[in-house]
Every structure is written in structure tokens, then in C-alpha cells.
PDB file of C-alpha atoms in Angstrom:
ATOM      1  CA  UNK A  59      -8.513  -1.461 -71.784  1.00 42.00           C
ATOM      2  CA  UNK A  60      -6.757  -3.033 -68.924  1.00 44.00           C
ATOM      3  CA  UNK A  61      -8.950  -3.318 -66.086  1.00 46.00           C
ATOM      4  CA  UNK A  62      -7.635  -4.236 -62.611  1.00 46.00           C
ATOM      5  CA  UNK A  63      -8.309  -3.892 -59.306  1.00 46.00           C
ATOM      6  CA  UNK A  64      -5.794  -1.895 -57.371  1.00 49.00           C
ATOM      7  CA  UNK A  65      -5.079  -3.276 -54.123  1.00 49.00           C
ATOM      8  CA  UNK A  66      -4.116  -1.036 -51.446  1.00 46.00           C
ATOM      9  CA  UNK A  67      -1.374  -1.996 -49.173  1.00 49.00           C
ATOM     10  CA  UNK A  68      -2.759  -3.452 -46.196  1.00 48.00           C
ATOM     11  CA  UNK A  69      -2.095  -1.614 -43.062  1.00 46.00           C
ATOM     12  CA  UNK A  70      -0.668  -3.749 -40.485  1.00 45.00           C
ATOM     13  CA  UNK A  71      -3.011  -3.430 -37.339  1.00 47.00           C
ATOM     14  CA  UNK A  72      -1.327  -2.386 -34.268  1.00 49.00           C
ATOM     15  CA  UNK A  73      -3.245  -3.742 -31.121  1.00 52.00           C
ATOM     16  CA  UNK A  74      -1.284  -2.433 -28.315  1.00 60.00           C
ATOM     17  CA  UNK A  75      -2.564  -2.846 -24.824  1.00 64.00           C
ATOM     18  CA  UNK A  76      -2.340   0.222 -22.627  1.00 66.00           C
ATOM     19  CA  UNK A  77      -1.219  -2.173 -19.934  1.00 71.00           C
ATOM     20  CA  UNK A  78      -1.748  -1.514 -16.276  1.00 73.00           C
ATOM     21  CA  UNK A  79       0.438   1.354 -15.222  1.00 77.00           C
ATOM     22  CA  UNK A  80      -0.427   3.946 -17.654  1.00 80.00           C
ATOM     23  CA  UNK A  81      -4.362   3.929 -17.120  1.00 80.00           C
ATOM     24  CA  UNK A  82      -3.916   3.467 -13.415  1.00 80.00           C
ATOM     25  CA  UNK A  83      -1.445   6.257 -13.105  1.00 82.00           C
ATOM     26  CA  UNK A  84      -3.916   8.474 -15.361  1.00 81.00           C
ATOM     27  CA  UNK A  85      -6.806   7.752 -13.061  1.00 82.00           C
ATOM     28  CA  UNK A  86      -4.464   8.428  -9.975  1.00 83.00           C
ATOM     29  CA  UNK A  87      -3.472  11.831 -11.403  1.00 82.00           C
ATOM     30  CA  UNK A  88      -7.028  12.736 -12.093  1.00 82.00           C
ATOM     31  CA  UNK A  89      -8.019  11.991  -8.635  1.00 79.00           C
ATOM     32  CA  UNK A  90      -5.256  14.218  -7.182  1.00 81.00           C
ATOM     33  CA  UNK A  91      -5.668  17.277  -9.688  1.00 81.00           C
ATOM     34  CA  UNK A  92      -9.330  17.304  -9.387  1.00 79.00           C
ATOM     35  CA  UNK A  93      -9.144  17.553  -5.470  1.00 78.00           C
ATOM     36  CA  UNK A  94      -6.481  20.139  -5.252  1.00 76.00           C
ATOM     37  CA  UNK A  95      -8.179  22.215  -7.969  1.00 77.00           C
ATOM     38  CA  UNK A  96     -11.296  22.489  -5.366  1.00 75.00           C
ATOM     39  CA  UNK A  97      -9.680  24.763  -2.901  1.00 74.00           C
ATOM     40  CA  UNK A  98     -12.705  25.020  -0.641  1.00 74.00           C
ATOM     41  CA  UNK A  99     -12.722  21.406  -0.377  1.00 71.00           C
ATOM     42  CA  UNK A 100      -9.083  21.348   0.449  1.00 72.00           C
ATOM     43  CA  UNK A 101      -9.473  24.117   3.206  1.00 74.00           C
ATOM     44  CA  UNK A 102     -12.396  22.272   4.679  1.00 73.00           C
ATOM     45  CA  UNK A 103     -10.392  18.932   4.947  1.00 70.00           C
ATOM     46  CA  UNK A 104      -7.647  20.645   6.714  1.00 70.00           C
ATOM     47  CA  UNK A 105      -9.324  23.262   8.752  1.00 77.00           C
ATOM     48  CA  UNK A 106     -12.152  21.063  10.198  1.00 73.00           C
ATOM     49  CA  UNK A 107      -9.867  18.356  12.002  1.00 72.00           C
ATOM     50  CA  UNK A 108      -7.692  21.200  13.178  1.00 77.00           C
ATOM     51  CA  UNK A 109     -10.570  23.178  14.583  1.00 79.00           C
ATOM     52  CA  UNK A 110     -11.923  19.705  16.161  1.00 75.00           C
ATOM     53  CA  UNK A 111      -8.629  19.085  17.775  1.00 78.00           C
ATOM     54  CA  UNK A 112      -8.260  22.416  19.247  1.00 79.00           C
ATOM     55  CA  UNK A 113     -11.843  22.961  20.467  1.00 78.00           C
ATOM     56  CA  UNK A 114     -12.564  19.271  21.663  1.00 74.00           C
ATOM     57  CA  UNK A 115      -8.778  18.739  23.076  1.00 72.00           C
ATOM     58  CA  UNK A 116      -9.021  21.945  24.988  1.00 73.00           C
ATOM     59  CA  UNK A 117     -12.852  22.132  25.945  1.00 70.00           C
ATOM     60  CA  UNK A 118     -12.834  18.366  27.099  1.00 70.00           C
ATOM     61  CA  UNK A 119      -9.386  18.595  28.674  1.00 64.00           C
ATOM     62  CA  UNK A 120     -10.438  18.456  32.318  1.00 63.00           C
ATOM     63  CA  UNK A 121     -13.309  16.200  31.770  1.00 62.00           C
ATOM     64  CA  UNK A 122     -11.320  13.432  30.125  1.00 61.00           C
ATOM     65  CA  UNK A 123      -7.850  13.858  32.023  1.00 57.00           C
ATOM     66  CA  UNK A 124      -8.271  10.594  33.717  1.00 49.00           C
ATOM     67  CA  UNK A 125      -8.583   8.696  30.474  1.00 52.00           C
ATOM     68  CA  UNK A 126      -5.836  10.735  28.743  1.00 52.00           C
ATOM     69  CA  UNK A 127      -2.782   9.039  30.150  1.00 52.00           C
ATOM     70  CA  UNK A 128      -1.010   8.452  33.494  1.00 51.00           C
ATOM     71  CA  UNK A 129       2.088  10.452  32.802  1.00 58.00           C
ATOM     72  CA  UNK A 130       0.647  13.801  32.859  1.00 64.00           C
ATOM     73  CA  UNK A 131      -0.189  13.963  29.098  1.00 71.00           C
ATOM     74  CA  UNK A 132      -2.845  16.629  28.634  1.00 79.00           C
ATOM     75  CA  UNK A 133      -5.895  15.782  26.562  1.00 81.00           C
ATOM     76  CA  UNK A 134      -4.957  18.126  23.754  1.00 81.00           C
ATOM     77  CA  UNK A 135      -1.868  16.044  23.260  1.00 84.00           C
ATOM     78  CA  UNK A 136      -3.695  12.792  23.737  1.00 86.00           C
ATOM     79  CA  UNK A 137      -6.334  13.864  21.203  1.00 86.00           C
ATOM     80  CA  UNK A 138      -3.738  14.889  18.560  1.00 89.00           C
ATOM     81  CA  UNK A 139      -3.532  11.242  17.383  1.00 91.00           C
ATOM     82  CA  UNK A 140      -7.332  10.972  17.251  1.00 89.00           C
ATOM     83  CA  UNK A 141      -7.489  14.164  14.909  1.00 88.00           C
ATOM     84  CA  UNK A 142      -4.886  12.733  12.712  1.00 91.00           C
ATOM     85  CA  UNK A 143      -6.806   9.567  12.351  1.00 91.00           C
ATOM     86  CA  UNK A 144      -9.953  11.499  11.732  1.00 88.00           C
ATOM     87  CA  UNK A 145      -8.202  13.475   8.838  1.00 87.00           C
ATOM     88  CA  UNK A 146      -7.140  10.177   7.168  1.00 91.00           C
ATOM     89  CA  UNK A 147     -10.280   8.482   7.737  1.00 90.00           C
ATOM     90  CA  UNK A 148     -12.670  11.302   6.499  1.00 86.00           C
ATOM     91  CA  UNK A 149     -10.345  12.186   3.333  1.00 86.00           C
ATOM     92  CA  UNK A 150     -10.194   8.397   2.363  1.00 89.00           C
ATOM     93  CA  UNK A 151     -13.799   7.820   2.458  1.00 87.00           C
ATOM     94  CA  UNK A 152     -15.093  10.889   0.992  1.00 85.00           C
ATOM     95  CA  UNK A 153     -12.562  10.893  -2.154  1.00 85.00           C
ATOM     96  CA  UNK A 154     -14.511   7.827  -3.222  1.00 87.00           C
ATOM     97  CA  UNK A 155     -17.519   9.956  -3.751  1.00 85.00           C
ATOM     98  CA  UNK A 156     -15.852  10.686  -7.057  1.00 84.00           C
ATOM     99  CA  UNK A 157     -16.851   7.247  -8.159  1.00 87.00           C
ATOM    100  CA  UNK A 158     -20.439   8.274  -8.068  1.00 88.00           C
ATOM    101  CA  UNK A 159     -19.705  11.628  -9.657  1.00 84.00           C
ATOM    102  CA  UNK A 160     -17.760  10.023 -12.304  1.00 84.00           C
ATOM    103  CA  UNK A 161     -20.748   7.777 -13.147  1.00 84.00           C
ATOM    104  CA  UNK A 162     -23.220  10.548 -13.121  1.00 83.00           C
ATOM    105  CA  UNK A 163     -21.174  12.593 -15.470  1.00 81.00           C
ATOM    106  CA  UNK A 164     -20.575   9.846 -18.060  1.00 80.00           C
ATOM    107  CA  UNK A 165     -16.694   9.690 -17.352  1.00 80.00           C
ATOM    108  CA  UNK A 166     -17.015   6.187 -15.671  1.00 78.00           C
ATOM    109  CA  UNK A 167     -18.801   4.877 -18.574  1.00 78.00           C
ATOM    110  CA  UNK A 168     -16.037   6.059 -21.086  1.00 77.00           C
ATOM    111  CA  UNK A 169     -13.446   4.312 -18.840  1.00 76.00           C
ATOM    112  CA  UNK A 170     -15.448   1.246 -18.724  1.00 77.00           C
ATOM    113  CA  UNK A 171     -15.787   0.681 -22.562  1.00 75.00           C
ATOM    114  CA  UNK A 172     -11.802   1.375 -22.868  1.00 75.00           C
ATOM    115  CA  UNK A 173      -9.720  -1.681 -23.513  1.00 75.00           C
ATOM    116  CA  UNK A 174      -8.522  -1.686 -19.817  1.00 74.00           C
ATOM    117  CA  UNK A 175      -9.189  -4.138 -17.078  1.00 78.00           C
ATOM    118  CA  UNK A 176     -11.830  -2.967 -14.349  1.00 80.00           C
ATOM    119  CA  UNK A 177      -9.049  -3.956 -12.014  1.00 81.00           C
ATOM    120  CA  UNK A 178      -7.051  -1.153 -13.346  1.00 83.00           C
ATOM    121  CA  UNK A 179      -9.823   1.305 -12.485  1.00 84.00           C
ATOM    122  CA  UNK A 180      -9.844   0.069  -8.781  1.00 87.00           C
ATOM    123  CA  UNK A 181      -6.166   0.493  -8.580  1.00 88.00           C
ATOM    124  CA  UNK A 182      -6.068   3.958  -9.940  1.00 87.00           C
ATOM    125  CA  UNK A 183      -9.012   5.201  -7.988  1.00 88.00           C
ATOM    126  CA  UNK A 184      -7.782   3.709  -4.606  1.00 91.00           C
ATOM    127  CA  UNK A 185      -4.255   4.923  -5.283  1.00 91.00           C
ATOM    128  CA  UNK A 186      -5.625   8.390  -5.859  1.00 89.00           C
ATOM    129  CA  UNK A 187      -7.619   8.549  -2.682  1.00 90.00           C
ATOM    130  CA  UNK A 188      -4.720   6.972  -0.743  1.00 92.00           C
ATOM    131  CA  UNK A 189      -2.344   9.827  -1.975  1.00 91.00           C
ATOM    132  CA  UNK A 190      -4.737  12.486  -0.960  1.00 88.00           C
ATOM    133  CA  UNK A 191      -5.642  10.962   2.554  1.00 90.00           C
ATOM    134  CA  UNK A 192      -1.991  10.286   3.365  1.00 92.00           C
ATOM    135  CA  UNK A 193      -0.991  13.688   2.237  1.00 89.00           C
ATOM    136  CA  UNK A 194      -3.541  15.338   4.489  1.00 86.00           C
ATOM    137  CA  UNK A 195      -2.485  13.198   7.438  1.00 89.00           C
ATOM    138  CA  UNK A 196       1.314  14.141   6.692  1.00 90.00           C
ATOM    139  CA  UNK A 197       0.539  17.725   6.613  1.00 87.00           C
ATOM    140  CA  UNK A 198      -1.309  17.504   9.925  1.00 87.00           C
ATOM    141  CA  UNK A 199       1.885  15.508  11.204  1.00 89.00           C
ATOM    142  CA  UNK A 200       4.020  18.652  10.802  1.00 87.00           C
ATOM    143  CA  UNK A 201       2.287  20.073  13.768  1.00 85.00           C
ATOM    144  CA  UNK A 202       3.557  17.198  15.937  1.00 87.00           C
ATOM    145  CA  UNK A 203       6.985  18.899  16.964  1.00 87.00           C
ATOM    146  CA  UNK A 204       4.739  21.861  18.413  1.00 86.00           C
ATOM    147  CA  UNK A 205       3.170  19.621  21.069  1.00 83.00           C
ATOM    148  CA  UNK A 206       6.482  17.947  22.015  1.00 82.00           C
ATOM    149  CA  UNK A 207       6.941  15.099  19.597  1.00 85.00           C
ATOM    150  CA  UNK A 208      10.409  14.359  18.728  1.00 86.00           C
ATOM    151  CA  UNK A 209      10.873  11.970  15.710  1.00 85.00           C
ATOM    152  CA  UNK A 210      13.638   9.729  15.024  1.00 88.00           C
ATOM    153  CA  UNK A 211      14.078   8.682  11.466  1.00 90.00           C
ATOM    154  CA  UNK A 212      12.602   5.253  12.347  1.00 91.00           C
ATOM    155  CA  UNK A 213       9.592   6.528  14.098  1.00 90.00           C
ATOM    156  CA  UNK A 214       8.879   8.971  11.322  1.00 92.00           C
ATOM    157  CA  UNK A 215       9.203   6.325   8.578  1.00 94.00           C
ATOM    158  CA  UNK A 216       6.915   4.117  10.685  1.00 94.00           C
ATOM    159  CA  UNK A 217       4.420   6.796  11.204  1.00 94.00           C
ATOM    160  CA  UNK A 218       4.133   7.263   7.476  1.00 94.00           C
ATOM    161  CA  UNK A 219       3.679   3.637   6.899  1.00 95.00           C
ATOM    162  CA  UNK A 220       0.952   3.383   9.345  1.00 95.00           C
ATOM    163  CA  UNK A 221      -0.785   6.422   7.812  1.00 95.00           C
ATOM    164  CA  UNK A 222      -0.483   4.896   4.397  1.00 95.00           C
ATOM    165  CA  UNK A 223      -1.908   1.776   5.425  1.00 95.00           C
ATOM    166  CA  UNK A 224      -4.720   3.428   7.171  1.00 95.00           C
ATOM    167  CA  UNK A 225      -5.383   5.507   4.029  1.00 94.00           C
ATOM    168  CA  UNK A 226      -5.108   2.679   1.508  1.00 94.00           C
ATOM    169  CA  UNK A 227      -7.502   0.419   3.469  1.00 94.00           C
ATOM    170  CA  UNK A 228     -10.170   3.104   4.137  1.00 93.00           C
ATOM    171  CA  UNK A 229      -9.944   4.268   0.570  1.00 93.00           C
ATOM    172  CA  UNK A 230     -10.675   0.693  -0.733  1.00 93.00           C
ATOM    173  CA  UNK A 231     -13.665   0.416   1.929  1.00 92.00           C
ATOM    174  CA  UNK A 232     -15.027   3.836   0.250  1.00 91.00           C
ATOM    175  CA  UNK A 233     -14.659   2.299  -3.125  1.00 92.00           C
ATOM    176  CA  UNK A 234     -16.491  -0.795  -1.981  1.00 92.00           C
ATOM    177  CA  UNK A 235     -19.550   1.417  -0.760  1.00 91.00           C
ATOM    178  CA  UNK A 236     -19.517   3.768  -3.517  1.00 90.00           C
ATOM    179  CA  UNK A 237     -19.271   1.430  -6.524  1.00 88.00           C
ATOM    180  CA  UNK A 238     -22.860   0.298  -6.646  1.00 87.00           C
ATOM    181  CA  UNK A 239     -24.244   3.603  -5.750  1.00 86.00           C
ATOM    182  CA  UNK A 240     -25.598   6.222  -8.113  1.00 81.00           C
ATOM    183  CA  UNK A 241     -26.536   8.966  -5.475  1.00 83.00           C
ATOM    184  CA  UNK A 242     -24.127  10.875  -3.404  1.00 83.00           C
ATOM    185  CA  UNK A 243     -27.038  11.556  -0.940  1.00 82.00           C
ATOM    186  CA  UNK A 244     -27.395   7.733  -0.449  1.00 83.00           C
ATOM    187  CA  UNK A 245     -23.523   7.541  -0.030  1.00 85.00           C
ATOM    188  CA  UNK A 246     -23.617  10.411   2.767  1.00 83.00           C
ATOM    189  CA  UNK A 247     -26.264   8.465   4.466  1.00 82.00           C
ATOM    190  CA  UNK A 248     -24.415   5.178   4.563  1.00 82.00           C
ATOM    191  CA  UNK A 249     -21.159   6.822   5.538  1.00 80.00           C
ATOM    192  CA  UNK A 250     -22.684   8.889   8.446  1.00 78.00           C
ATOM    193  CA  UNK A 251     -24.332   5.700   9.750  1.00 79.00           C
ATOM    194  CA  UNK A 252     -20.900   4.099  10.648  1.00 79.00           C
ATOM    195  CA  UNK A 253     -18.091   6.703   9.833  1.00 84.00           C
ATOM    196  CA  UNK A 254     -18.364   8.610  13.385  1.00 84.00           C
ATOM    197  CA  UNK A 255     -18.827   5.304  15.360  1.00 87.00           C
ATOM    198  CA  UNK A 256     -15.678   3.783  13.490  1.00 89.00           C
ATOM    199  CA  UNK A 257     -13.647   6.843  14.543  1.00 88.00           C
ATOM    200  CA  UNK A 258     -14.928   7.221  18.017  1.00 87.00           C
ATOM    201  CA  UNK A 259     -14.321   3.604  18.774  1.00 90.00           C
ATOM    202  CA  UNK A 260     -10.889   3.620  17.567  1.00 90.00           C
ATOM    203  CA  UNK A 261      -9.458   5.142  20.870  1.00 88.00           C
ATOM    204  CA  UNK A 262      -9.439   8.546  19.124  1.00 87.00           C
ATOM    205  CA  UNK A 263     -11.380  10.250  21.897  1.00 84.00           C
ATOM    206  CA  UNK A 264     -10.755   7.883  24.906  1.00 84.00           C
ATOM    207  CA  UNK A 265      -8.465   5.241  25.790  1.00 83.00           C
ATOM    208  CA  UNK A 266      -9.326   1.672  25.293  1.00 84.00           C
ATOM    209  CA  UNK A 267      -8.377   0.601  28.725  1.00 82.00           C
ATOM    210  CA  UNK A 268     -10.617   3.168  30.353  1.00 78.00           C
ATOM    211  CA  UNK A 269     -13.651   1.962  28.239  1.00 83.00           C
ATOM    212  CA  UNK A 270     -16.554  -0.210  29.496  1.00 86.00           C
ATOM    213  CA  UNK A 271     -16.483  -3.853  28.797  1.00 88.00           C
ATOM    214  CA  UNK A 272     -18.755  -3.955  25.807  1.00 90.00           C
ATOM    215  CA  UNK A 273     -17.248  -0.698  24.305  1.00 90.00           C
ATOM    216  CA  UNK A 274     -13.952  -2.373  24.685  1.00 90.00           C
ATOM    217  CA  UNK A 275     -15.231  -5.456  22.804  1.00 92.00           C
ATOM    218  CA  UNK A 276     -16.095  -3.270  19.863  1.00 92.00           C
ATOM    219  CA  UNK A 277     -12.976  -1.293  19.914  1.00 92.00           C
ATOM    220  CA  UNK A 278     -10.947  -4.663  19.767  1.00 93.00           C
ATOM    221  CA  UNK A 279     -12.593  -5.553  16.526  1.00 94.00           C
ATOM    222  CA  UNK A 280     -12.150  -2.257  15.001  1.00 94.00           C
ATOM    223  CA  UNK A 281      -9.314  -2.170  12.649  1.00 93.00           C
ATOM    224  CA  UNK A 282      -8.884   1.547  13.204  1.00 93.00           C
ATOM    225  CA  UNK A 283      -8.082   1.138  16.831  1.00 94.00           C
ATOM    226  CA  UNK A 284      -4.789  -0.593  15.999  1.00 95.00           C
ATOM    227  CA  UNK A 285      -3.945   2.119  13.734  1.00 94.00           C
ATOM    228  CA  UNK A 286      -4.668   4.817  16.228  1.00 93.00           C
ATOM    229  CA  UNK A 287      -2.885   2.924  18.972  1.00 92.00           C
ATOM    230  CA  UNK A 288       0.275   2.394  16.662  1.00 94.00           C
ATOM    231  CA  UNK A 289       0.383   6.020  15.901  1.00 93.00           C
ATOM    232  CA  UNK A 290      -0.027   7.067  19.604  1.00 91.00           C
ATOM    233  CA  UNK A 291       2.898   4.699  20.494  1.00 91.00           C
ATOM    234  CA  UNK A 292       5.265   6.043  17.854  1.00 92.00           C
ATOM    235  CA  UNK A 293       4.394   9.676  18.436  1.00 91.00           C
ATOM    236  CA  UNK A 294       4.413   9.631  22.353  1.00 87.00           C
ATOM    237  CA  UNK A 295       6.642   6.493  23.306  1.00 83.00           C
ATOM    238  CA  UNK A 296       7.513   8.109  26.632  1.00 78.00           C
ATOM    239  CA  UNK A 297       3.895   9.022  27.575  1.00 73.00           C
ATOM    240  CA  UNK A 298       1.860   6.155  26.308  1.00 74.00           C
ATOM    241  CA  UNK A 299       1.672   2.470  27.038  1.00 78.00           C
ATOM    242  CA  UNK A 300       0.445   0.858  23.963  1.00 81.00           C
ATOM    243  CA  UNK A 301      -2.298  -1.674  24.278  1.00 85.00           C
ATOM    244  CA  UNK A 302      -0.965  -3.655  21.407  1.00 89.00           C
ATOM    245  CA  UNK A 303       2.445  -4.407  20.059  1.00 91.00           C
ATOM    246  CA  UNK A 304       3.495  -2.518  17.194  1.00 91.00           C
ATOM    247  CA  UNK A 305       4.063  -5.632  15.190  1.00 93.00           C
ATOM    248  CA  UNK A 306       0.417  -6.599  16.280  1.00 94.00           C
ATOM    249  CA  UNK A 307      -1.026  -3.277  15.104  1.00 94.00           C
ATOM    250  CA  UNK A 308       0.976  -3.451  11.764  1.00 94.00           C
ATOM    251  CA  UNK A 309      -0.218  -7.108  11.039  1.00 95.00           C
ATOM    252  CA  UNK A 310      -3.823  -6.226  11.573  1.00 95.00           C
ATOM    253  CA  UNK A 311      -3.545  -3.143   9.420  1.00 95.00           C
ATOM    254  CA  UNK A 312      -1.903  -4.963   6.545  1.00 96.00           C
ATOM    255  CA  UNK A 313      -4.490  -7.709   6.878  1.00 96.00           C
ATOM    256  CA  UNK A 314      -7.275  -5.227   6.792  1.00 95.00           C
ATOM    257  CA  UNK A 315      -5.737  -3.551   3.908  1.00 95.00           C
ATOM    258  CA  UNK A 316      -5.568  -6.767   1.765  1.00 95.00           C
ATOM    259  CA  UNK A 317      -9.097  -7.877   2.702  1.00 96.00           C
ATOM    260  CA  UNK A 318     -10.551  -4.319   1.666  1.00 94.00           C
ATOM    261  CA  UNK A 319      -8.486  -4.031  -1.492  1.00 93.00           C
ATOM    262  CA  UNK A 320      -9.585  -7.670  -2.637  1.00 93.00           C
ATOM    263  CA  UNK A 321     -13.274  -7.299  -1.898  1.00 94.00           C
ATOM    264  CA  UNK A 322     -12.977  -3.733  -4.096  1.00 92.00           C
ATOM    265  CA  UNK A 323     -11.532  -5.788  -6.907  1.00 89.00           C
ATOM    266  CA  UNK A 324     -14.301  -8.317  -6.529  1.00 90.00           C
ATOM    267  CA  UNK A 325     -17.097  -5.871  -6.411  1.00 89.00           C
ATOM    268  CA  UNK A 326     -15.811  -3.942  -9.576  1.00 86.00           C
ATOM    269  CA  UNK A 327     -15.353  -7.243 -11.519  1.00 82.00           C
ATOM    270  CA  UNK A 328     -18.541  -9.225 -10.563  1.00 76.00           C
ATOM    271  CA  UNK A 329     -21.103  -9.700 -13.254  1.00 63.00           C
ATOM    272  CA  UNK A 330     -24.466  -8.142 -12.602  1.00 62.00           C
ATOM    273  CA  UNK A 331     -27.544  -7.168 -14.724  1.00 54.00           C
ATOM    274  CA  UNK A 332     -27.263  -3.683 -13.237  1.00 55.00           C
ATOM    275  CA  UNK A 333     -25.419  -1.299 -15.549  1.00 52.00           C
ATOM    276  CA  UNK A 334     -22.051  -0.131 -14.072  1.00 51.00           C
ATOM    277  CA  UNK A 335     -22.511   3.296 -15.342  1.00 51.00           C
TER     278      UNK A 335
END
């Protein structure tokens, strides 16, 4: 009786890396889809700044007319740029609360054990938040012609670039804050501590040139000031004298974006004894 051991043909193991683009785009798409499926959240993000703009801009118009501008610009018009900055700021920061939600729901753990780099996770999450924040800002920008803004192709493209840089840098900042946290309440507490001062000291509500000395010093070191000033110069070139040259504002925004994104990579990739998920 012939006995033999049948050797099954060896299956070639296929080890294909998912790369960077596919997992990053998957996380990006998940962020966008999950946000827009929550209709109450979308309505709140759009309606709140619009309400702030109309109420604050109209209500404080007489009180702040001296700081609005020297060329007869109403405070409602002056505050439009501040409301636009607020939309991008709040959307960018709060979309990163999804990092904490993903951790608590176990989704982040499943992503971390997948054969992808943590840097890909940072890229996908930040791109998703940036897309949402920039889109919200661009939707508000549609109202600009109704208050007398006349876009040229160059000013429109530059405005989109500035909004994108603000959204990208602030989403990276939100990721840095959210990554080590496991509680949305703690995230809210930290965010509320500096989010409103960061926005107010950006020149959103009053001009830098009319601020007191120590407030002006804080506004100079606030990167968001350069974004607000650049947007105001692009939207109202005939009514506004920018504090900074546009090239200076763009350089500061690009530098801030690179620094925040680099720190986000570092925070996600650092070794720690605390479980990441």
C-alpha cells in the first residue's frame, strides 16, 4: 500500500500594503459622511454664526462704529469677516471631537491594529475636518455679494486659500487636543478655555489698531489675527486698510499650519504607556 503525504500546493502569500491614499481617503470620507448625516449638527453649525453675525453686527453697530473702519463701513459689514472666521474655527475644532468618539466606540482601536501607519490616521482625520470647516466657510461666503462684496477671480481664489489654511491649521490643533483625551466633557472644557479668547483676539469683533497696548500684543501673537486680516483685505479692499501685507499673513498661516500638522503627527506617533484606544 503506497503511502504518501500529499503536499498541497503552497499558496503564495500576498502581502500588499494598503498604502497611504486609500486608508486616508476612507477616513476622510467617513468624517464627511458622518457629519452631514447629522442634520441637526449641520443646521447648528450654519445657523449659529449667521445668528451671531446678524444680532451682534446689528446690535453693537452704533457702539463699535468707531472701530469698524474709517470709510463708512457699517459694523455689520465689518463683523462679517469675524463671523466667517468663527464658522471655520468652531467647525474645525469640534469636528475633532470625533477622535474621542471613535476611541470610545472602539473604531479607533480597529484602525490602530490595521496595517496602516498612524500618520495616515492623522492625515485622514485632519483632511476630513478641514473639508467640513472649509465647506462651511465657503457656504457663508456665498452671502458676501449681498453686503457689497465684488469678487475678482484672484480675490476669490485667495479667499478660498486663506479659509483652507485656517481650517487645516485649526483642525490639526483640534486633533492635538483630542488625541490624548477619552472624555468629550474634558474636550469641551479645554476648548472653551481658549476658543472664545482665540476668536475675539483675532480682530473678529474689533480692529487691532483700536485695541489697547496689551490686547494688541496678544493679537499680534495670535495666528488667527493674520487670517482674519487677510480675509478682510480680500473681501473689502476699498474699505479696509490691512494691518499686515497679504504675503505676511499667508506666510504666518502657512507656518502655523506646518507646525500644527507636524505636532499632530508627533502626538499620534509618540510611544506611551497609556493605551491609545
